[in-house]
Coordinates of C-alpha atoms in Angstrom, one line a residue:
X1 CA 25.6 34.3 0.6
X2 CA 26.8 35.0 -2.8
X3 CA 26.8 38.8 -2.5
X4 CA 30.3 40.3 -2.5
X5 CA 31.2 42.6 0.6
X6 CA 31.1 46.6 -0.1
X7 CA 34.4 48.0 0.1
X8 CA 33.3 51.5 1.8
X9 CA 31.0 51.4 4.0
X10 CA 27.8 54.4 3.3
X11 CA 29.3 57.1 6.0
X12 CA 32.9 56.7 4.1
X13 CA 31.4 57.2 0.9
X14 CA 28.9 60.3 2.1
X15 CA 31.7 61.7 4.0
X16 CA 33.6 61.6 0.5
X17 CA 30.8 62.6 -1.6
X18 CA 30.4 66.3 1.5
X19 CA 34.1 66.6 0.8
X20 CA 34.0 66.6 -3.0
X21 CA 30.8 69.1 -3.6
X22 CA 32.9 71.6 -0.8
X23 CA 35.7 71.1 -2.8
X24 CA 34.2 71.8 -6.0
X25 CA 32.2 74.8 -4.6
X26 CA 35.1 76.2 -3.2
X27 CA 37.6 75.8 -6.7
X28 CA 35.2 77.4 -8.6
X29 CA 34.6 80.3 -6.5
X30 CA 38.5 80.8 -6.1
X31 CA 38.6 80.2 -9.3
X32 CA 40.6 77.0 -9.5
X33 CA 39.4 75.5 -12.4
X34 CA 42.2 72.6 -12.5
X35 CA 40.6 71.7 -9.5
X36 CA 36.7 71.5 -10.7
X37 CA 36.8 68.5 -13.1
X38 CA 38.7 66.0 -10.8
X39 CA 36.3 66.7 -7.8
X40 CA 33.0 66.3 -10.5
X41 CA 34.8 62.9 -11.2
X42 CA 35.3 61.7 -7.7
X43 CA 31.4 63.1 -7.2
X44 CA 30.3 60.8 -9.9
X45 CA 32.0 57.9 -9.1
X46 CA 31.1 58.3 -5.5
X47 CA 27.4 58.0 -6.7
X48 CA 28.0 55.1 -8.5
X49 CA 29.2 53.3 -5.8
X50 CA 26.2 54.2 -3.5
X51 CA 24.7 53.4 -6.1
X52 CA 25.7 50.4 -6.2
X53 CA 25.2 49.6 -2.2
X54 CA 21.7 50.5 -2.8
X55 CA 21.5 47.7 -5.3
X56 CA 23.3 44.9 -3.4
X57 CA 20.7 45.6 -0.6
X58 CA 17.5 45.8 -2.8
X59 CA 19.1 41.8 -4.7
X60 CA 19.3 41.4 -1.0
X61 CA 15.3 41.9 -0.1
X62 CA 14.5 40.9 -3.1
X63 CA 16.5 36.5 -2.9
X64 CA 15.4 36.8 0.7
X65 CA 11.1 37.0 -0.8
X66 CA 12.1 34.8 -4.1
X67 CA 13.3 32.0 -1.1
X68 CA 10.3 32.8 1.2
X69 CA 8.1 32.4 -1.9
X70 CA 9.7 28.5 -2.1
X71 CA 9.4 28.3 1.5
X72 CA 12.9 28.0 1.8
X73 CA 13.7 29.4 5.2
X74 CA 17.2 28.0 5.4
X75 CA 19.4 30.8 4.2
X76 CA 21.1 33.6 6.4
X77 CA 23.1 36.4 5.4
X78 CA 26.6 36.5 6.9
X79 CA 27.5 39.3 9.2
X80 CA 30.9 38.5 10.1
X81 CA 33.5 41.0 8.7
X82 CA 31.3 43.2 7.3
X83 CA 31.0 46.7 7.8
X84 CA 28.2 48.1 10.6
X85 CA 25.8 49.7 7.8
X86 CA 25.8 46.0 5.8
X87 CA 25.8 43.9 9.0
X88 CA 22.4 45.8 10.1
X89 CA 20.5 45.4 7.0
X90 CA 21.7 41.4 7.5
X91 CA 20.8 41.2 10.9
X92 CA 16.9 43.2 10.2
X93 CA 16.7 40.9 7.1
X94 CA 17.7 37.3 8.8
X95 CA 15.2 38.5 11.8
X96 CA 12.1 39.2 9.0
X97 CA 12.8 35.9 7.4
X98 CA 12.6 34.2 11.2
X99 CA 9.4 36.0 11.8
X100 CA 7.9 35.1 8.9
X101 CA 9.0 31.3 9.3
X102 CA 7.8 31.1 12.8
X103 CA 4.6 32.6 11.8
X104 CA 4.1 30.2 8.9
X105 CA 5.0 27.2 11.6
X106 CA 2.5 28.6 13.9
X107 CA -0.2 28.6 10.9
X108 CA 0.5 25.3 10.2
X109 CA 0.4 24.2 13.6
X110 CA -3.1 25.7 14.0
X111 CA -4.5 24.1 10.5
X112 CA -3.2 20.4 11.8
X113 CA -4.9 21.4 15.5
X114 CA -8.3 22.1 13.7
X115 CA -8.2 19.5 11.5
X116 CA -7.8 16.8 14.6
X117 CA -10.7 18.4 15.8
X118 CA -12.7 18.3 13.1
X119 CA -11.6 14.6 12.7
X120 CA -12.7 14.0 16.4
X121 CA -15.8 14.8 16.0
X122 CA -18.6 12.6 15.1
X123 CA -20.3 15.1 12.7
X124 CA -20.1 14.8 8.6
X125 CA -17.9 18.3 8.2
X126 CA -17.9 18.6 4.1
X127 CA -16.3 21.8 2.8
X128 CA -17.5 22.3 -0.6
X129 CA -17.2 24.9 -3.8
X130 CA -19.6 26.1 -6.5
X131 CA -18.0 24.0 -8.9
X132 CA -18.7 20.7 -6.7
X133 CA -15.0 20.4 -5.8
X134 CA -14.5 19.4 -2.3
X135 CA -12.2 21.2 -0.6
X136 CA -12.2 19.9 3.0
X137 CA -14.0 16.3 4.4
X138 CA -13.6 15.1 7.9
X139 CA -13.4 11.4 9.1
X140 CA -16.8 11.7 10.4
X141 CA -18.6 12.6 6.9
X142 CA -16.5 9.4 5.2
X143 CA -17.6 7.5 7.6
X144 CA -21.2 8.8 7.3
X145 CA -21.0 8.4 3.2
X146 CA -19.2 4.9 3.3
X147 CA -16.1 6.2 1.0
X148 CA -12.1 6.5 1.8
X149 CA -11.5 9.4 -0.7
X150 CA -13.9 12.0 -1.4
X151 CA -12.7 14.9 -4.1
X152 CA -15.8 15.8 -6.5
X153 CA -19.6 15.4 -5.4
X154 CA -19.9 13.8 -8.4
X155 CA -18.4 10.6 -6.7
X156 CA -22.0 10.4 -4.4
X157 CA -24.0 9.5 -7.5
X158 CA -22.6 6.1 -7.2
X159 CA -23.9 5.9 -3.8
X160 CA -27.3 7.2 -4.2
X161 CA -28.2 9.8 -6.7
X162 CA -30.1 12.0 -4.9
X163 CA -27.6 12.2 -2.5
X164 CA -25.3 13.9 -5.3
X165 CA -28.3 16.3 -6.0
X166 CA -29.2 17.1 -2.5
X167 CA -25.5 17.6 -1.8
X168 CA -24.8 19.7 -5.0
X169 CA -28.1 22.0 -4.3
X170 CA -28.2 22.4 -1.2
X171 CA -28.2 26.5 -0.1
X172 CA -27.0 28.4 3.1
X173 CA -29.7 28.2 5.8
X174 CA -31.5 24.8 4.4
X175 CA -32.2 22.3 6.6
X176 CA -32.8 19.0 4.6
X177 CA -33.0 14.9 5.5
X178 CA -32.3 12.1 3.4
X179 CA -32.5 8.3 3.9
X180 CA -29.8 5.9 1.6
X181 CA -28.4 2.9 1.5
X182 CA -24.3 2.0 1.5
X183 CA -22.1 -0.5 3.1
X184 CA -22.9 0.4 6.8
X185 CA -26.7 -0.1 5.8
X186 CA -29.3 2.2 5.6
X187 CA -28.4 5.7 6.6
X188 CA -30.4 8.4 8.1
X189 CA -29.3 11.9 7.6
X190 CA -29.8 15.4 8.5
X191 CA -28.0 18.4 6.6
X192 CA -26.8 22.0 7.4
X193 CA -25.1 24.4 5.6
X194 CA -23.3 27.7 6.0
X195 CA -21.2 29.6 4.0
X196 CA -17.8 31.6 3.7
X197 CA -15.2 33.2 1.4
X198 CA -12.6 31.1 1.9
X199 CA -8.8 32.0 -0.2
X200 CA -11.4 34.3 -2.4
X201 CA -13.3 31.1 -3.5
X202 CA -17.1 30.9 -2.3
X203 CA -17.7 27.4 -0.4
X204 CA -20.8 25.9 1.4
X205 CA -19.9 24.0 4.7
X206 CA -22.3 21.3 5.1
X207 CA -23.0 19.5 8.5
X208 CA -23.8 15.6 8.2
X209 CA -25.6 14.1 11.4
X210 CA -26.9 10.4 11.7
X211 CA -30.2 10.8 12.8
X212 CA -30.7 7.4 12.6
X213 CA -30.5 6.2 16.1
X214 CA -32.6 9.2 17.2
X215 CA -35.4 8.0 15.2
X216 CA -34.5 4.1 16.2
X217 CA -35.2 5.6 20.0
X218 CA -38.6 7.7 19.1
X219 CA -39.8 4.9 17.5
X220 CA -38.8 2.3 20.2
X221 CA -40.1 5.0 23.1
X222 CA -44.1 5.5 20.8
X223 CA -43.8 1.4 20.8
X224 CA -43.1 0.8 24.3
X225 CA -46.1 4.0 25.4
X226 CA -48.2 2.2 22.9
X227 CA -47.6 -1.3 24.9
X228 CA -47.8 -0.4 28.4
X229 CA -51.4 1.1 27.8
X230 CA -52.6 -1.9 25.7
X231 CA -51.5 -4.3 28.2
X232 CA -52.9 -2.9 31.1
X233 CA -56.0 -2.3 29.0
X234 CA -56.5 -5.7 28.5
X235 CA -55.5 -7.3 31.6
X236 CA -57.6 -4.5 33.4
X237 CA -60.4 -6.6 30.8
X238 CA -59.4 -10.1 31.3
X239 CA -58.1 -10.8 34.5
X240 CA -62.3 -10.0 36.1
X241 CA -63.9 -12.0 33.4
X242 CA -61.2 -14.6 34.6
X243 CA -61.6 -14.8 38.4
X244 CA -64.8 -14.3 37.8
X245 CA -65.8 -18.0 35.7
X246 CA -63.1 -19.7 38.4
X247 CA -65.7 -17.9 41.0
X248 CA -68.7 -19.7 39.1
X249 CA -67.0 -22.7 38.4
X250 CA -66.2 -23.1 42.2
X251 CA -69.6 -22.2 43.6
X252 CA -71.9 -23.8 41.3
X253 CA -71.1 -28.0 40.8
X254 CA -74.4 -29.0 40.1
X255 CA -74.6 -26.6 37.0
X256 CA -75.7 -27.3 33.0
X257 CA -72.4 -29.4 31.5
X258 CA -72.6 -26.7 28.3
X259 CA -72.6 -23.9 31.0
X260 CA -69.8 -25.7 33.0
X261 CA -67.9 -26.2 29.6
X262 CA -68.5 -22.5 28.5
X263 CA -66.8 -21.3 31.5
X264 CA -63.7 -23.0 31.4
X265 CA -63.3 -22.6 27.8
X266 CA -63.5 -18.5 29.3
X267 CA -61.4 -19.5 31.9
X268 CA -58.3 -21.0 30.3
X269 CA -58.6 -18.6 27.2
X270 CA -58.6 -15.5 29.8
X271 CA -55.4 -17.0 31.6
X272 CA -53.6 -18.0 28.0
X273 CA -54.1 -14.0 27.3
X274 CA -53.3 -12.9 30.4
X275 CA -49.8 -15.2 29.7
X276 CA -49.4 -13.6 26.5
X277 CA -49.5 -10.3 27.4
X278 CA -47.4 -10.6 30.2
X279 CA -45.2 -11.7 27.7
X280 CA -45.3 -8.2 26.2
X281 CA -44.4 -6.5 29.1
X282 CA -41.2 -7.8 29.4
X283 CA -40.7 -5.2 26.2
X284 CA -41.2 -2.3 28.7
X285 CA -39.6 -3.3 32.1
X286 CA -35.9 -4.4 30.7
X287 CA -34.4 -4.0 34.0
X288 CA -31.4 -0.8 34.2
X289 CA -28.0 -2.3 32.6
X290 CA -25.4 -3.0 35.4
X291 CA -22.4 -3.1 33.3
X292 CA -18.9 -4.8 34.3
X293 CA -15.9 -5.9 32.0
X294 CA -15.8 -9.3 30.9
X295 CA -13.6 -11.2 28.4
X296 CA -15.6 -11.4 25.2
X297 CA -13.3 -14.6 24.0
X298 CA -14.9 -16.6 27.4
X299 CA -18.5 -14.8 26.9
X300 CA -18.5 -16.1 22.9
X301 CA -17.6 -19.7 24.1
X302 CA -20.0 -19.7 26.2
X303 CA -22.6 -18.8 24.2
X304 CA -22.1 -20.5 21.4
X305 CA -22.4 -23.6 23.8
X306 CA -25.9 -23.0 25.4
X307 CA -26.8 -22.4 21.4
X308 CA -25.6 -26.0 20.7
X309 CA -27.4 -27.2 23.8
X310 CA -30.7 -25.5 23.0
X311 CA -30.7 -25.9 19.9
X312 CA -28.9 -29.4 18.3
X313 CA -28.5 -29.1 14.6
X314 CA -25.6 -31.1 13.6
X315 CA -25.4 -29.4 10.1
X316 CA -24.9 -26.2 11.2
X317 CA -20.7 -25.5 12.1
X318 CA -20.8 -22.4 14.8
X319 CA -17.2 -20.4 14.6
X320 CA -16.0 -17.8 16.8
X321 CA -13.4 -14.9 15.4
X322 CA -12.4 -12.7 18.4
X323 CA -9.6 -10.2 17.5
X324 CA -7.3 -9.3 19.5
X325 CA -7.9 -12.8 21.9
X326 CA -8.2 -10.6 25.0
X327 CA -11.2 -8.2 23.8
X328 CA -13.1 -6.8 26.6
X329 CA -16.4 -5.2 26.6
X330 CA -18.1 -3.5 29.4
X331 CA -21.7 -4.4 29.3
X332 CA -24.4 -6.0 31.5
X333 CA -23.2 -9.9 30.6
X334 CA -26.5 -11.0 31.5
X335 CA -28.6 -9.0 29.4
X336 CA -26.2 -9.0 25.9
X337 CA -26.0 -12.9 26.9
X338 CA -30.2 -12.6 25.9
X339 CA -29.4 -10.7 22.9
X340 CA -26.8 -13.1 21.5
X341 CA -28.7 -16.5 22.2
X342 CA -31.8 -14.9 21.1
X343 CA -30.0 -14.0 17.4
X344 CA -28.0 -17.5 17.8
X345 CA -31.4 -19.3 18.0
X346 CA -32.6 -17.0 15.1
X347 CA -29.9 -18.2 12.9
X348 CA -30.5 -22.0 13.8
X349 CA -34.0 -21.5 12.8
X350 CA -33.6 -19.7 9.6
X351 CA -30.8 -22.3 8.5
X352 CA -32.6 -25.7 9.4
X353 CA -32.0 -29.3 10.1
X354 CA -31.4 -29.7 6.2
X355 CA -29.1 -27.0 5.0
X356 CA -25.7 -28.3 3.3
X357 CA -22.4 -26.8 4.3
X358 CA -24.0 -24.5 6.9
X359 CA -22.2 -22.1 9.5
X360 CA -23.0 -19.6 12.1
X361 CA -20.3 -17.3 12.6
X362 CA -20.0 -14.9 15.8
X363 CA -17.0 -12.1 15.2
X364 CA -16.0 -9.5 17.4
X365 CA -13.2 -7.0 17.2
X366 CA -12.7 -2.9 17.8
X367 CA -13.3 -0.7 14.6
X368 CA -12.2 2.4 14.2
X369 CA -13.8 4.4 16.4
X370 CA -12.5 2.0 19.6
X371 CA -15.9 0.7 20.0
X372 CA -16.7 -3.2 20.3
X373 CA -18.1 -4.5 17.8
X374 CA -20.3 -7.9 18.0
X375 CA -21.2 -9.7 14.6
X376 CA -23.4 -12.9 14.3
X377 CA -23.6 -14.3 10.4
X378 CA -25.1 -17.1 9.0
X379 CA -25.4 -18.9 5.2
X380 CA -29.3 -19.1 5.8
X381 CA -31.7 -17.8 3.4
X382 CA -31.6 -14.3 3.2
X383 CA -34.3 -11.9 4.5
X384 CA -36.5 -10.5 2.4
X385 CA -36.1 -6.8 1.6
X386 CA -40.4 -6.3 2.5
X387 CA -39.6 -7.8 5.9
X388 CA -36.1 -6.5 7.0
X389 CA -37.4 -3.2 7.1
X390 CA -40.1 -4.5 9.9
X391 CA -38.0 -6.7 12.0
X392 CA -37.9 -5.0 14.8
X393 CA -41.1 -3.6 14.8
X394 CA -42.7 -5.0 18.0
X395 CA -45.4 -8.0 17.4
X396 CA -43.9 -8.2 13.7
X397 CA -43.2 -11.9 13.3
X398 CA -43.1 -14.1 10.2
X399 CA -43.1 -17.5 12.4
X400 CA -46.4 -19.6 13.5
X401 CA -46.1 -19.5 17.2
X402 CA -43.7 -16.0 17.0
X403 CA -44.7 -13.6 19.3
X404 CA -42.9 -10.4 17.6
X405 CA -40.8 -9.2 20.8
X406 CA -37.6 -10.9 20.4
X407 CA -35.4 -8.7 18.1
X408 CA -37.2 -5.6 19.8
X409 CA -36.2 -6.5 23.6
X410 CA -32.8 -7.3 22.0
X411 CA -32.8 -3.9 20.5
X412 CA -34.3 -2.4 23.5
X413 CA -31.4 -4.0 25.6
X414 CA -28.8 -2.6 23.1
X415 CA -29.9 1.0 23.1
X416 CA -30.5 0.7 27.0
X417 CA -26.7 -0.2 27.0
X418 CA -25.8 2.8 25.3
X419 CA -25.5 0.7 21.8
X420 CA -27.4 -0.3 18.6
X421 CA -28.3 -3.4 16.9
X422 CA -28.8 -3.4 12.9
X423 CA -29.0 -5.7 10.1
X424 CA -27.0 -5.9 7.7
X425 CA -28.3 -8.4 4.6
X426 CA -25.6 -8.9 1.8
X427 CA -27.3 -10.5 -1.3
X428 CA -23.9 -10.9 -3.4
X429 CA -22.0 -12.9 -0.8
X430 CA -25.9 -14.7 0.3
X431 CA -24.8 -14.1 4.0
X432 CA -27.4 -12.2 6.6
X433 CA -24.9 -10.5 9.5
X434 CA -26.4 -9.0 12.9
X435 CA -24.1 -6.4 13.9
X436 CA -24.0 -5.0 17.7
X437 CA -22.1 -1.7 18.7
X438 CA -21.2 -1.0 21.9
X439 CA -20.3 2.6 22.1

C-alpha cells in the first residue's frame, strides 16, 4: 500500500518517552536545569511521532471501509519488513476485510439460491412496494401475467385493468380471484398477500396461482356425476318399454296394423335412444391412460394420414412442424391418437370443400417449462366468442347431427393424462389454434 513504514516501532518510542519524563523529573529535582528543556523537547517530539502512528493506522481502517464500501476486496496491506506492532494491525485488518468478503460471497450465494427456487416454482411470487414499484417477480408470475419484464404495476393496465387495481389494492390477509384474458388465453387466478419490512421499505408479497385447471376439473367431475345418473335414468326408462313392444310384437301377429305400427315406431325410437345415450357414456368410462414414449414426428404422420383418408378435402394443405425431429412424448398413443383426429376432423369441417388457400397445421415442440406441447391450427372461420366459451361443455354442439361429447372426451382424455386442452382463437392473424400440454 501507499502508507510509508514507521521508523520506531510504539515500544521504542514509549520506552523513549519513560526515559525522558524520568529524566526530566529527576533534573529538576537535582536541580539541573540545562537538562529540563532538552528532555521536554524529546517528550514532545516523541508524542508527535506516536502521534503520528496513531494516524497512519486510523488512514489505515479508515481506505480499508472506503474500499469495502466499493466492494473492492482486492487490496492487502503489506507485512513484510515491517515492524511487529504495524505487521499486527496489517494482519487483523487483511483478516476483517476477508471476513467481510466471504460473508458478502456467502450472501450473495444465498440471494442467487432463493431466487432459483423461487424461479422453480410454479407459483406467481410478486414482491411489491407502496408506491407500485416491483421489487422482486419470479418466472412463475411472468408466465402467469403473459409479460417478459415487469417493473411498475402500472404495466398490468395494458393487460386488463382490473388486474392493475386488484394488484395495486390488494391488503395483507386478502384472499381475492380474478378471471382475464392475455396471450396464453383466458386466465384464472387466485391471490395472496403477506407483508414485510424489507431494507426499511414496506412491501406486499403477493402469491399468483392458476386456478384454472382446478375449476376445468370440478367442472368436468359435476358433468361426468351429472351424466352417469341421467343415463342410467333413462336407460333404466327405455330399455323396459323397449323389450317390452319387441315382447308384443313377437306374441301378437294377428294384431290392428295401427297397433302393429305404433309399436315399432316405440320399438326403434327406444333402441335409437338407448344408442344415443350409450354414446354419452363413453364421456364417463375413458379407460385409465397406459402411457409409453413414442416419436411424436412418426405419431403426426400418421395422423395427419388417417385425417386425409377420413376426411378427403383437396383444398385443404395439412403441414406438420415437429421441433427438434426426434420429440418424444410419453402418453397413451391410442387415446391422444382420438384427441388429434377428433380436432383434425374438426378443422376439415369448419374449413370446407370450398375454402381458397386453406391449411391445417399440426406443431409440436418443448416450451419452457420442458413440457410437450401439441398445436393444431387452421385458416377456417373463426369461433365465435358466444360459443368458445361453451365448447367443451358436454352436449354443447353447434352442428345438426353433433352430439356435444367430442371436445369433452378429448378434454377428459387430456386431463386424465395429466394434461390440458385449450383454445386459443386469434382474431388479428384469423387463425383458430388447439393447443395440448402434456405436463
Amino acid at each position: 500500500m501507499g502508507f510509508k513504514r514507521p521508523l520506531y516501532s510504539l515500544t521504542v518510542h514509549l520506552l523513549l518517552l519513560a526515559v525522558a519524563c524520568v529524566l526530566a523529573t529527576w533534573g529538576t529535582m537535582e536541580e539541573k536545569w540545562a537538562m529540563v528543556p532538552c528532555m521536554l523537547v524529546v517528550i514532545v517530539l516523541v508524542l508527535i511521532r506516536i502521534r503520528k502512528l496513531y494516524f497512519l493506522n486510523t488512514q489505515k481502517i479508515a481506505f480499508m471501509f472506503d474500499a469495502i464500501n466499493n466492494n473492492d476486496y482486492a487490496f492487502k496491506y503489506a507485512t513484510e519488513g515491517h515492524s511487529m506492532e504495524d505487521k499486527l494491525v496489517s494482519d487483523s485488518l487483511n483478516r476483517i476485510t476477508q471476513i467481510l468478503f466471504q460473508a458478502k460471497a456467502e450472501a450473495v450465494q444465498r440471494e442467487k439460491y432463493y431466487e432459483l427456487i423461487m424461479n422453480s416454482v410454479k407459483t406467481g411470487i410478486i414482491v411489491i412496494d407502496d408506491a407500485g414499484n416491483i421489487y422482486q417477480c419470479n418466472h412463475g408470475a411472468l408466465r402467469l401475467l403473459g409479460i417478459s419484464i415487469f417493473t411498475h404495476v402500472k404495466q398490468l393496465g395494458k393487460i386488463d385493468e382490473r388486474l392493475e387495481s386488484l394488484i395495486s389494492t390488494i391488503r395483507p390477509g386478502d384472499k381475492e380471484q380474478i378471471s382475464f384474458s392475455n396471450e396464453r388465453g383466458k386466465i384464472n387466478l387466485s391471490l395472496r398477500v403477506s407483508e414485510m419490512q424489507l431494507k426499511e421499505r414496506h412491501v406486499r408479497i403477493i402469491a399468483l396461482n392458476d386456478i384454472h385447471n382446478e375449476m376445468d376439473e370440478k367442472e368436468i367431475d359435476s358433468w361426468i356425476r351429472l351424466t352417469r345418473v341421467l343415463t342410467h335414468e333413462i336407460m333404466n326408462s327405455i330399455t323396459p318399454i323397449t323389450s317390452l313392444s319387441d315382447t308384443l310384437l313377437s306374441l301378437h301377429e294377428q294384431m290392428d296394423e295401427d297397433v302393429r305400427d305404433g309399436l315399432e315406431v316405440i320399438s326403434s325410437t327406444g333402441k335409437g335412444l338407448i344408442s344415443f345415450v350409450e354414446s354419452y357414456r363413453k364421456f364417463t368410462h375413458i379407460p385409465t391412460p397406459k402411457p409409453s414414449l413414442f416419436y411424436v414426428n412418426h405419431f403426426a404422420e400418421r395422423m395427419v394420414q388417417l385425417a386425409r383418408f377420413h376426411n378427403p378435402c383437396p383444398n385443404i394443405d395439412i403441414r406438420t412442424d415437429i421441433r427438434p425431429d426426434d420429440l418424444i412424448l410419453y402418453a397413451d398413443e391410442n387415446l391422444i391418437s382420438q384427441v388429434v383426429l377428433n380436432l383434425l376432423k374438426n378443422a376439415v369441417q369448419a374449413i370446407g370443400t370450398e375454402q381458397a388457400d386453406a391449411w391445417i397445421l399440426f406443431k409440436a415442440y418443448g416450451n419452457e417449462e420442458e413440457n410437450v406441447v401439441i398445436e393444431i391450427s387452421n385458416n377456417g372461420p373463426l369461433i365465435p366468442p358466444e360459443e368458445a366459451e361453451h365448447i367443451f361443455v358436454p352436449f354443447f354442439t353447434t352442428k345438426e347431427k353433433g352430439s356435444g361429447i367430442g371436445l369433452s372426451i378429448s378434454r377428459q382424455i387430456m386431463r386424465l393424462s395429466g394434461g390440458s386442452l385449450e383454445l386459443k382463437s386469434t382474431p388479428s392473424t384469423q387463425y383458430t389454434t388447439f393447443i395440448l400440454t402434456f405436463v
